XYZ file of C-alpha atoms in Angstrom:
568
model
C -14.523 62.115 24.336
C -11.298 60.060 23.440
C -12.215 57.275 20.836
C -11.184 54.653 23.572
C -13.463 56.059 25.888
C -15.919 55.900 22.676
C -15.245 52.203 22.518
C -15.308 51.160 26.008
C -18.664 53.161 26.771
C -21.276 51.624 23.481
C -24.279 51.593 25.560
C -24.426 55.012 26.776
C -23.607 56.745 23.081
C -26.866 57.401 20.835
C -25.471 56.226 17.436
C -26.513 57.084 13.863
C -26.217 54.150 12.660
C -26.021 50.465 14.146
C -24.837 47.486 12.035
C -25.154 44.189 12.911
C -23.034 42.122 11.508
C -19.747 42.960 9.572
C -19.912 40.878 6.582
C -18.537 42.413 2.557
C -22.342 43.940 3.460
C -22.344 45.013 6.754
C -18.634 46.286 6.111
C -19.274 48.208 3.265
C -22.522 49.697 4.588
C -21.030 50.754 7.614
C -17.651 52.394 5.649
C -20.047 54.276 3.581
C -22.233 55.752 6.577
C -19.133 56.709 8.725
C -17.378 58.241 5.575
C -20.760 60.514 5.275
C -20.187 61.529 8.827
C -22.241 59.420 10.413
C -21.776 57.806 14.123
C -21.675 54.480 13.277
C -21.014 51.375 15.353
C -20.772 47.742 13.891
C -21.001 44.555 16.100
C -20.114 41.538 15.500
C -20.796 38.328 17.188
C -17.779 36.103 15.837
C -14.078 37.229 17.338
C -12.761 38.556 14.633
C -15.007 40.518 11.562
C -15.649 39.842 8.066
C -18.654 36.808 8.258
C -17.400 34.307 5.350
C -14.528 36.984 3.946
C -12.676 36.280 7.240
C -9.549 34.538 6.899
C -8.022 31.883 9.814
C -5.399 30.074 10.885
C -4.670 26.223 10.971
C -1.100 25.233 12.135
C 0.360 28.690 10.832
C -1.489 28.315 7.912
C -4.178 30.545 6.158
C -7.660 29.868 4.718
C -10.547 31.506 3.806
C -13.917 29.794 3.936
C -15.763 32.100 1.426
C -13.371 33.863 -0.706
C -12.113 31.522 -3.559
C -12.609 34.568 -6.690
C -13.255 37.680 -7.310
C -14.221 38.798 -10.894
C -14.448 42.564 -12.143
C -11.086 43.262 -10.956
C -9.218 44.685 -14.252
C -9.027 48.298 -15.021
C -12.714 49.648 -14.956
C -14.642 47.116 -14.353
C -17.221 47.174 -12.049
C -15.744 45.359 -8.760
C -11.983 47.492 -9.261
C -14.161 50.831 -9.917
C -16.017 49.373 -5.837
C -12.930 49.122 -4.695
C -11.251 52.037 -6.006
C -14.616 54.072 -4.582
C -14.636 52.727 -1.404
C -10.538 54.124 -0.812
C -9.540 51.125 -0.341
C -7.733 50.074 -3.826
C -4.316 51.447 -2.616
C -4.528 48.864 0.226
C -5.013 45.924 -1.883
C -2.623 43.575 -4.239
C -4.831 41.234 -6.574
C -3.482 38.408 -8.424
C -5.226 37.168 -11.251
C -5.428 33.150 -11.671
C -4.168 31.271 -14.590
C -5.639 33.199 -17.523
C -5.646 30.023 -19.966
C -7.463 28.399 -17.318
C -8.979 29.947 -14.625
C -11.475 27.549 -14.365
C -10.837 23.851 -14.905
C -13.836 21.407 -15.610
C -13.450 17.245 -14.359
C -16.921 16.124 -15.449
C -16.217 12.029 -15.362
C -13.016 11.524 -17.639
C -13.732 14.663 -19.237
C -11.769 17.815 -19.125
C -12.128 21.727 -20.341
C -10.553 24.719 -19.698
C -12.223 28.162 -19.207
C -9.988 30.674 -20.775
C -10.257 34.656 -19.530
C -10.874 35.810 -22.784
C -14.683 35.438 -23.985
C -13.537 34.967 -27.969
C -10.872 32.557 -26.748
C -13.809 30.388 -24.678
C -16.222 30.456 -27.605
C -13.984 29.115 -30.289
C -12.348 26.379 -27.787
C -16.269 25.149 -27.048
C -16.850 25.272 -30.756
C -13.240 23.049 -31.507
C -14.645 20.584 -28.836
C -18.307 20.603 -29.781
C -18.502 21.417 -33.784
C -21.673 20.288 -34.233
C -23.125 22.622 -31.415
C -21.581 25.803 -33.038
C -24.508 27.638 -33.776
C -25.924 26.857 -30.944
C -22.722 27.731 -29.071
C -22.177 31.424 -30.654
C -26.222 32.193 -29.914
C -26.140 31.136 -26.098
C -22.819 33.103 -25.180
C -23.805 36.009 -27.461
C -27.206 36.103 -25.266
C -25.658 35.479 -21.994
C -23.394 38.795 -23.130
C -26.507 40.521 -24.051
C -28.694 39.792 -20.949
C -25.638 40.306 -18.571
C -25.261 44.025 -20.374
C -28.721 45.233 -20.246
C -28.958 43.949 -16.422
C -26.011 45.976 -15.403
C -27.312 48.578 -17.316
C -30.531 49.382 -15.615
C -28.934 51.785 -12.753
C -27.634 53.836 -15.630
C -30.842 54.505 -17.197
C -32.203 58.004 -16.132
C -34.203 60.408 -17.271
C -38.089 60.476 -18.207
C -37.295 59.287 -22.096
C -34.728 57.462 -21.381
C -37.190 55.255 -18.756
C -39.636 55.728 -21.486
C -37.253 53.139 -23.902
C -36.486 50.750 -20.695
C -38.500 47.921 -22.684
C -36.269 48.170 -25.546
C -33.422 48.352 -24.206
C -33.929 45.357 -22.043
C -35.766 43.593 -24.502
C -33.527 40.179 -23.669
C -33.600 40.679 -20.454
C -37.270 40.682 -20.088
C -37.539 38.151 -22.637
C -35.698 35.640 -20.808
C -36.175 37.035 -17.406
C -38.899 34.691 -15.873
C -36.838 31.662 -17.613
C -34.572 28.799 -15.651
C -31.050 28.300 -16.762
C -32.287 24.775 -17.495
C -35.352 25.728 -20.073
C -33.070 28.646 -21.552
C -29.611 25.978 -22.135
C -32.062 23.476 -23.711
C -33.367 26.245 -26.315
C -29.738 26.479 -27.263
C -27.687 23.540 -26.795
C -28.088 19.863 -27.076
C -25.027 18.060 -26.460
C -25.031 17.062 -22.568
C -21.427 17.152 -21.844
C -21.700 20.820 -23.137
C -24.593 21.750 -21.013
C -22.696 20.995 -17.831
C -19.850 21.939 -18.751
C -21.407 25.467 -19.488
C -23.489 24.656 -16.352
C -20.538 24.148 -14.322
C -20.879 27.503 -12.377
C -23.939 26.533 -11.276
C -21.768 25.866 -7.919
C -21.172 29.625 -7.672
C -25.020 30.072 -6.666
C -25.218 26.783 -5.261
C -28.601 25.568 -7.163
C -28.759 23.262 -10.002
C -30.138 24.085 -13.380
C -33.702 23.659 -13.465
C -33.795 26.462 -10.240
C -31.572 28.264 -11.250
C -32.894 31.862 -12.902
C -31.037 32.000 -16.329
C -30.309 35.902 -15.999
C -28.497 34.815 -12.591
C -26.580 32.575 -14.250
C -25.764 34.739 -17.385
C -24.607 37.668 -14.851
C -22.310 35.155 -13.281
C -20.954 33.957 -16.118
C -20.585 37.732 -17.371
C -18.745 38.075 -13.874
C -15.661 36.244 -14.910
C -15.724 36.488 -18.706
C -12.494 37.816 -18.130
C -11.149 35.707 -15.678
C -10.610 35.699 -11.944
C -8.831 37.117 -9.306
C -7.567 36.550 -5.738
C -6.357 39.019 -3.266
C -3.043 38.683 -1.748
C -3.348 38.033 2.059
C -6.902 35.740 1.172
C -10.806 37.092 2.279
C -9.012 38.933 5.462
C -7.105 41.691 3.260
C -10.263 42.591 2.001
C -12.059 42.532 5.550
C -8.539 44.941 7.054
C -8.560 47.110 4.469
C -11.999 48.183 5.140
C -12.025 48.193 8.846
C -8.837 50.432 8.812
C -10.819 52.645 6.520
C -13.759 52.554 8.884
C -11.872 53.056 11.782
C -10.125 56.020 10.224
C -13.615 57.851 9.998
C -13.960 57.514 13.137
C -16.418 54.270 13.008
C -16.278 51.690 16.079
C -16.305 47.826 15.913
C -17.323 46.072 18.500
C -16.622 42.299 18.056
C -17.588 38.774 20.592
C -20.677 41.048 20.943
C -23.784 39.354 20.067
C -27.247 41.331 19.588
C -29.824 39.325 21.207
C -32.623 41.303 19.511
C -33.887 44.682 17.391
C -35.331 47.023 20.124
C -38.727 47.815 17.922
C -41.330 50.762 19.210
C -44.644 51.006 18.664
C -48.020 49.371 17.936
C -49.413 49.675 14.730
C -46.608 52.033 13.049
C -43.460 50.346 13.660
C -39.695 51.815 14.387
C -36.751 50.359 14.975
C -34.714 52.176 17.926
C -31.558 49.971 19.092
C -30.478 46.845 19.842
C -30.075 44.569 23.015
C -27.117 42.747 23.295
C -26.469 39.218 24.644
C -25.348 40.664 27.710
C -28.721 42.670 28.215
C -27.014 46.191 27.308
C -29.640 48.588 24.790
C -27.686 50.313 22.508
C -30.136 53.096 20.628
C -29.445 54.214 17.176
C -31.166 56.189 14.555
C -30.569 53.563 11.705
C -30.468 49.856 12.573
C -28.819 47.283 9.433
C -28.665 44.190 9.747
C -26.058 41.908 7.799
C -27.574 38.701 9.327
C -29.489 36.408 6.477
C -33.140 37.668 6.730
C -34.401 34.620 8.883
C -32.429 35.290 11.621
C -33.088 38.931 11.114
C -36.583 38.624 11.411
C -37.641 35.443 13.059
C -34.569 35.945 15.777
C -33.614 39.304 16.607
C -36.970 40.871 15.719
C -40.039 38.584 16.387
C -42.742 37.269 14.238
C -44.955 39.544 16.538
C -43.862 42.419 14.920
C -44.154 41.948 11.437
C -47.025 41.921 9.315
C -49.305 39.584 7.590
C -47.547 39.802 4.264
C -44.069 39.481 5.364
C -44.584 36.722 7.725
C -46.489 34.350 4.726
C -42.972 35.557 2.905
C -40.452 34.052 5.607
C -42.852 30.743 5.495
C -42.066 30.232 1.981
C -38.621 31.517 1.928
C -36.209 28.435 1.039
C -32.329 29.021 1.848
C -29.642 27.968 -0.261
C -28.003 24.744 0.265
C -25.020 24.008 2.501
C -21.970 22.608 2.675
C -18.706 20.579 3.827
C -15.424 22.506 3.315
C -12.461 20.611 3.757
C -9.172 22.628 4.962
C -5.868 20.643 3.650
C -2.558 21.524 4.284
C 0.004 19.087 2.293
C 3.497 18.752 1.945
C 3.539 17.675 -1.779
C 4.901 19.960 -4.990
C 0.712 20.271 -6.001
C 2.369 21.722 -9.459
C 3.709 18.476 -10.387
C 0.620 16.712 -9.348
C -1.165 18.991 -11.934
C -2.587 21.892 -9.720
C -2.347 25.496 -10.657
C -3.940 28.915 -9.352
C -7.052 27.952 -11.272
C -10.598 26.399 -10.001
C -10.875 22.999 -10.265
C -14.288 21.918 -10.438
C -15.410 18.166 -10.378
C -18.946 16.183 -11.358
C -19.900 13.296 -12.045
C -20.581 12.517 -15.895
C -24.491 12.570 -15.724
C -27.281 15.444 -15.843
C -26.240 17.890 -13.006
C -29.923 18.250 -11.948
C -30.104 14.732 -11.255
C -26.967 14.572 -9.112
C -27.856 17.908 -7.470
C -31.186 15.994 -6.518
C -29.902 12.702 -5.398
C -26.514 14.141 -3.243
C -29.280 16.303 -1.468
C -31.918 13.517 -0.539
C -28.947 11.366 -0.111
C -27.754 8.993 3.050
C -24.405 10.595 3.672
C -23.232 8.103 5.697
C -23.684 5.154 2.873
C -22.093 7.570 0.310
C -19.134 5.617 -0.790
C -16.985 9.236 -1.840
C -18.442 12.405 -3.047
C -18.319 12.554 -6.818
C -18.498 16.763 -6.892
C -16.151 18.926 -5.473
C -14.744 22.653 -5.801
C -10.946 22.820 -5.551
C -9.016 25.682 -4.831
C -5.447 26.138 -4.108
C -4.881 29.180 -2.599
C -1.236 29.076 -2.195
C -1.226 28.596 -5.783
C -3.652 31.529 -6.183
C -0.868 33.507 -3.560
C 2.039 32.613 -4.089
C 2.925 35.113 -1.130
C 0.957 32.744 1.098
C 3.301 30.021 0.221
C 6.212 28.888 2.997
C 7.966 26.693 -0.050
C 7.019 23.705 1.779
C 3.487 23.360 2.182
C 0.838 24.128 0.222
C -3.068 24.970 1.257
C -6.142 23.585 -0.135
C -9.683 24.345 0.107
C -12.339 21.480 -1.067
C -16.232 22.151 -0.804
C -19.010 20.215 -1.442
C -22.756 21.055 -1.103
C -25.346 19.121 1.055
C -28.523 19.124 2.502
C -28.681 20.511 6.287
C -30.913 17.766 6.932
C -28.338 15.332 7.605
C -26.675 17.330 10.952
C -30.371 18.539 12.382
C -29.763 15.970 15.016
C -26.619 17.927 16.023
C -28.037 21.356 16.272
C -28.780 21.883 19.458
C -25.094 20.548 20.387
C -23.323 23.202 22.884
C -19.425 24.230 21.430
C -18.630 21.294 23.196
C -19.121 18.686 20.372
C -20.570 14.985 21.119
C -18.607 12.007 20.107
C -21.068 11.113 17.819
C -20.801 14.487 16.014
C -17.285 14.119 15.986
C -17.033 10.273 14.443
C -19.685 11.763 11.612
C -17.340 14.500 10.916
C -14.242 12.184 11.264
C -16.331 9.488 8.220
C -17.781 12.890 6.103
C -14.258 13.880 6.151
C -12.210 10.780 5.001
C -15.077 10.429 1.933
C -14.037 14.189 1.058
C -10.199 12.896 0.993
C -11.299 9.996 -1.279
C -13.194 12.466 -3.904
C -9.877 14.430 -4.064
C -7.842 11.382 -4.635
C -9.584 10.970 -7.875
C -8.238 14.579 -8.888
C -4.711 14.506 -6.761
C -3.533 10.948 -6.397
C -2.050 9.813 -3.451
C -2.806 13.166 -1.341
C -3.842 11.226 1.285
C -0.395 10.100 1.920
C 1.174 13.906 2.408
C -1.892 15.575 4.644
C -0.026 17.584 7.370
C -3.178 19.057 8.829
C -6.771 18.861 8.538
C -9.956 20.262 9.323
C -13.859 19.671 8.241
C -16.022 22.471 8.581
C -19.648 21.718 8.905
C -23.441 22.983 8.586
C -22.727 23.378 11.998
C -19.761 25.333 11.925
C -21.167 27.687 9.285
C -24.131 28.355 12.129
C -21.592 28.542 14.794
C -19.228 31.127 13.358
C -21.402 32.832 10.611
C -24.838 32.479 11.931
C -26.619 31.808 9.329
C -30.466 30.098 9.250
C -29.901 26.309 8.579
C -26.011 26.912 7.895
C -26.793 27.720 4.360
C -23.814 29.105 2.083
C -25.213 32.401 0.016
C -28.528 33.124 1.926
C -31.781 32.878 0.616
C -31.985 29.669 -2.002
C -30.836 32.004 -5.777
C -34.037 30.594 -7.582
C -36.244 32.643 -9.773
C -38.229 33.071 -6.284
C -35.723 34.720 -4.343
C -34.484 36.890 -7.115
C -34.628 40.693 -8.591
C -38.178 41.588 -7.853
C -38.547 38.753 -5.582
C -36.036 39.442 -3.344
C -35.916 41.024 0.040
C -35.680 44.781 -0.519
C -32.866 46.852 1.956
C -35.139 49.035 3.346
C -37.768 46.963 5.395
C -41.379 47.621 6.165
C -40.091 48.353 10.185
C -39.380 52.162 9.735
C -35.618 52.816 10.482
C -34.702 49.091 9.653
C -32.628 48.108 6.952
C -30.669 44.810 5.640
C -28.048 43.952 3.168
C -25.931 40.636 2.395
C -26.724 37.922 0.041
C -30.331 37.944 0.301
C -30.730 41.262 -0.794
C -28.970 42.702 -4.072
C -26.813 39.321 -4.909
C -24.414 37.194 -3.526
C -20.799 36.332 -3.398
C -18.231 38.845 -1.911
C -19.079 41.476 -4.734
C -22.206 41.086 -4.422
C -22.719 41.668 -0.740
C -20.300 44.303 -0.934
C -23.017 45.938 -3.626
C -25.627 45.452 -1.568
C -23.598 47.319 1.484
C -22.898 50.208 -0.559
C -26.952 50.803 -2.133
C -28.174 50.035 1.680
C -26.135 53.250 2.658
C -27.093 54.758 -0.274
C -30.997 54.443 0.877
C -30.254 55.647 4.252
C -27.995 58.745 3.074
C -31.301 59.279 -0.027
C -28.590 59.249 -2.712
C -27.857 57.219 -5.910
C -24.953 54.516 -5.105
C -23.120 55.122 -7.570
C -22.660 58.505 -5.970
C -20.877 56.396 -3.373
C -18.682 53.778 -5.590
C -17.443 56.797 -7.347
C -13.542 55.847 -7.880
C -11.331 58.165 -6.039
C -8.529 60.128 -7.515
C -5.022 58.539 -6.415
C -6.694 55.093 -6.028
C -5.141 52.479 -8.150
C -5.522 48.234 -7.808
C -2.195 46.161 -8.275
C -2.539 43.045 -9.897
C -0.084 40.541 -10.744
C -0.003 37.162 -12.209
C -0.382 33.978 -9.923
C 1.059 31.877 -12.644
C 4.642 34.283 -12.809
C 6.979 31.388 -12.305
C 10.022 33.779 -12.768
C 8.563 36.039 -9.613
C 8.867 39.146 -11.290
C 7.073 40.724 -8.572
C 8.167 44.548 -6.939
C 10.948 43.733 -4.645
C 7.885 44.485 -1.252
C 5.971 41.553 -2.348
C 9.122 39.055 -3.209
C 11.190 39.922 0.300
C 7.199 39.445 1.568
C 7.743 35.638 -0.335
C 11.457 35.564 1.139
C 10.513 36.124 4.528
C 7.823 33.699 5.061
C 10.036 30.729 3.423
C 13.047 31.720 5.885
C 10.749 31.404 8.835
C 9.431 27.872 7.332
C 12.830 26.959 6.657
C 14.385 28.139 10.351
C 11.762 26.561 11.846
C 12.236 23.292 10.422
C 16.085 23.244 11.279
C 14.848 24.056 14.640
C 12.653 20.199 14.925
C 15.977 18.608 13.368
């Protein structure tokens, strides 16, 4: 059969493997099936794949709702080494952000800069806090120390090798059961320091005293040596794995929505297909799902068919927060107003559990302007992505879903009053960015608010959250949802499984296939011969890029430029 005829005819195929959802998870999982010779067919409900990688279009220009940095990315580290595994490091060009400051801090009238170099960000927190420098050199030693022995548990094989597992996680365990808030007091007194070390916090979207400390410590291990974008935004990432999919001979299937798990059986169990909105059964011998794990098992498989234990689970599962994301395009030289390829991050100058805790109980229509916001410039970050005249910005904030539950029954034809609280929510977002890029406001060219409701209409996710389940010592390591599920021949992967972010999820794709093919995952992230990552600087002013990448720059400021002497 011809691989259109494959494509056109889903229903009628028996499939090894069906993935719902194509996410960093459900993409990954499903490359790493089909590359093991497996049938395997991946729907997706949205129009175009990738979940929160995806990249759009506003006005010609591109954003990316859930790619902002990727850390890992230098010569064998762990994310390159995915890449480089998965065959698809040859098809990507990373840039890495401003290495003296890849992260910038705003807390109040306060300002620090997070270096790529770990030696370089200890002895510029010990110049600004001297009296904290024992206390300084302890923490970030520890954070390297439980970061190491976490990534190192995989690795340890062997019966006397297991036999030492204690030891060599000794800081690991010792801290393991501890929140970043209880650990950062043992350490470090100063309360500008603590959220400014804090500041990350936004990268797992709960405040110190939920979030686990080892959580914290492995994200701040993450991008000890800075971050990284890829050239083309979230939707390079999401091509270059669907063409390598597609090339073993996998089928995607997107605008097709499962409407539930087919699940056999009575007292044992099995998951054999899926049902489609359209009332189609598709029947595999593997069914992953990439949705969050309340709409994988409260939606498309039914509290009926689950068992004591896990449903008293889902009851006391808490999701993470959500948000508002703010898509700006400007026509303003961002450079001179300060901006660079770097992070900005924003808070008020007060204890960061205490904001966290009043922004989420909080009346969003009597907030004045919201104090905390995550700024990312992404033509900055790819400078390919830049027409020479207008520039793209991406500002989140996090809320509570609380505030749109009276929208969410709303059909995808808004009401007016959904649309006037989006219009207000979206003029205070403006306001908090004045206060870090004065007189913005005056040189918007386009501009969109995404919503709670948004993130549940495009990403379909439980309650619109952000990085699935809520990343507090609860929904953690041992705690968390495990890939293979109790259904026999169901399995999951995404955020709520190994971790979160996009190399996270991409993880969790890759040790999902790993349990289905009964092999180690590394087995599977093995780096390929002839595979090699490109990365440039974001911050090389004199473009000393390869000549492909600078007539790629070329051509898209001709077009801007044409086009413009086209409206004159």
């Amino acid at each position: 059969m011809k691989k259109k005829d494959l494509q056109e005819d889903i229903s009628t195929q028996n499939w090894d493997s069906i993935i719902i959802g194509s996410g960093a998870g459900g993409l990954t999982t499903a490359l790493c099936l089909a590359r093991a010779g497996q049938k395997v067919l991946l729907l997706e409900q949205h129009d175009v794949p990738g979940g929160w990688c995806h990249s759009f279009y506003l006005e010609g220009h591109r954003f990316t709702p859930g790619v902002h940095y990727i850390g890992l990315v230098g010569e064998g580290e762990s994310t390159s080494n995915l890449y480089k595994g998965l065959g698809i490091a040859n098809d990507l060009v990373f840039f890495r952000m401003n290495p003296d400051a890849y992260e910038h801090v705003h807390i109040g009238n306060h300002r620090f800069d997070f270096p790529d170099n770990p030696e370089e960000l200890e002895n510029r927190l010990i110049d600004r806090f001297p009296k904290e420098k024992k206390g300084i050199k302890k923490y970030l030693k520890l954070i390297r120390l439980v970061s190491e022995e976490l990534y190192s548990l995989p690795y340890i094989k062997g019966f006397w090798k297991k036999l030492t597992i204690p030891y060599r996680t000794r800081h690991f365990g010792k801290y393991g059961l501890f929140s970043l808030k209880r650990v950062i007091n043992w350490h470090i007194k100063d309360p500008l320091l603590k959220n400014v070390l804090n500041i990350q916090c936004g990268d797992h979207g709960v405040q110190p005293k939920k979030a686990a400390f080892i959580l914290h410590a492995a994200l701040m291990y993450h991008y000890f040596n800075g971050g990284y974008y890829p050239m083309g935004g979230g939707g390079a990432l999401v091509k270059s794995m669907t063409n390598k999919f597609k090339e073993y001979g996998g089928v995607l299937k997107t605008s097709t929505s499962v409407k539930k798990i087919l699940i056999e059986g009575e007292t044992n169990k099995k998951a054999t297909g899926v049902e489609l909105a359209d009332g189609r059964q598709i029947f595999g011998k593997h069914i992953v799902s990439n949705a969050d794990v309340g709409i994988t098992y409260n939606q498309l498989i039914g509290k009926q068919h689950l068992s004591p234990k896990l449903r008293k689970k889902l009851e006391k599962t808490v999701y993470s927060c959500t948000s508002l994301m703010l898509f700006l395009s400007v026509d303003m030289d961002v450079r001179k107003a300060g901006l660079d390829s770097g992070n900005i991050w924003v808070l008020p100058d007060r204890d960061m559990d205490d904001y966290y805790d009043g922004i989420m109980k909080s009346d969003l229509q009597k907030v004045e302007f919201f104090e905390a916001l995550f700024v990312s410039c992404t033509t900055l970050k790819d400078p390919t992505s830049f027409d020479g005249k207008h520039h793209c910005l991406e500002v989140i904030t996090f809320i509570d879903y609380r505030t749109f539950e009276p929208f969410a029954e709303e059909s995808a034809e808004r009401s007016e009053k959904y649309l006037r609280f989006k219009e207000e929510l979206t003029k205070k977002m403006i306001l908090g960015l004045e206060k870090v890029v004065p007189n913005i406001s005056k040189h918007i060219v386009h501009q969109e608010l995404g919503t709670p409701i948004t993130n549940q209409y495009y990403i379909n996710t439980t309650r619109g959250n952000v990085y699935g389940t809520e990343k507090s010592l609860k929904h953690i390591g041992p705690f968390a949802y495990k890939s293979k599920s109790e259904i026999e021949n169901l399995y999951l992967c995404g955020a709520s499984i190994l971790s979160h972010g996009v190399a996270g999820a991409s993880h969790s794709g890759v040790n999902t296939a790993a349990v289905i093919l009964g092999c180690h995952a590394d087995e599977l992230k093995e780096p390929q011969e002839g595979q090699e990552l490109l990365i440039l600087e974001a911050e090389d002013t004199s473009n000393n890029y390869p000549e492909e990448i600078q007539k790629k720059i070329r051509l898209r400021q001709k077009r801007t430029k044409e086009k413009s002497k086209s409206f004159t």
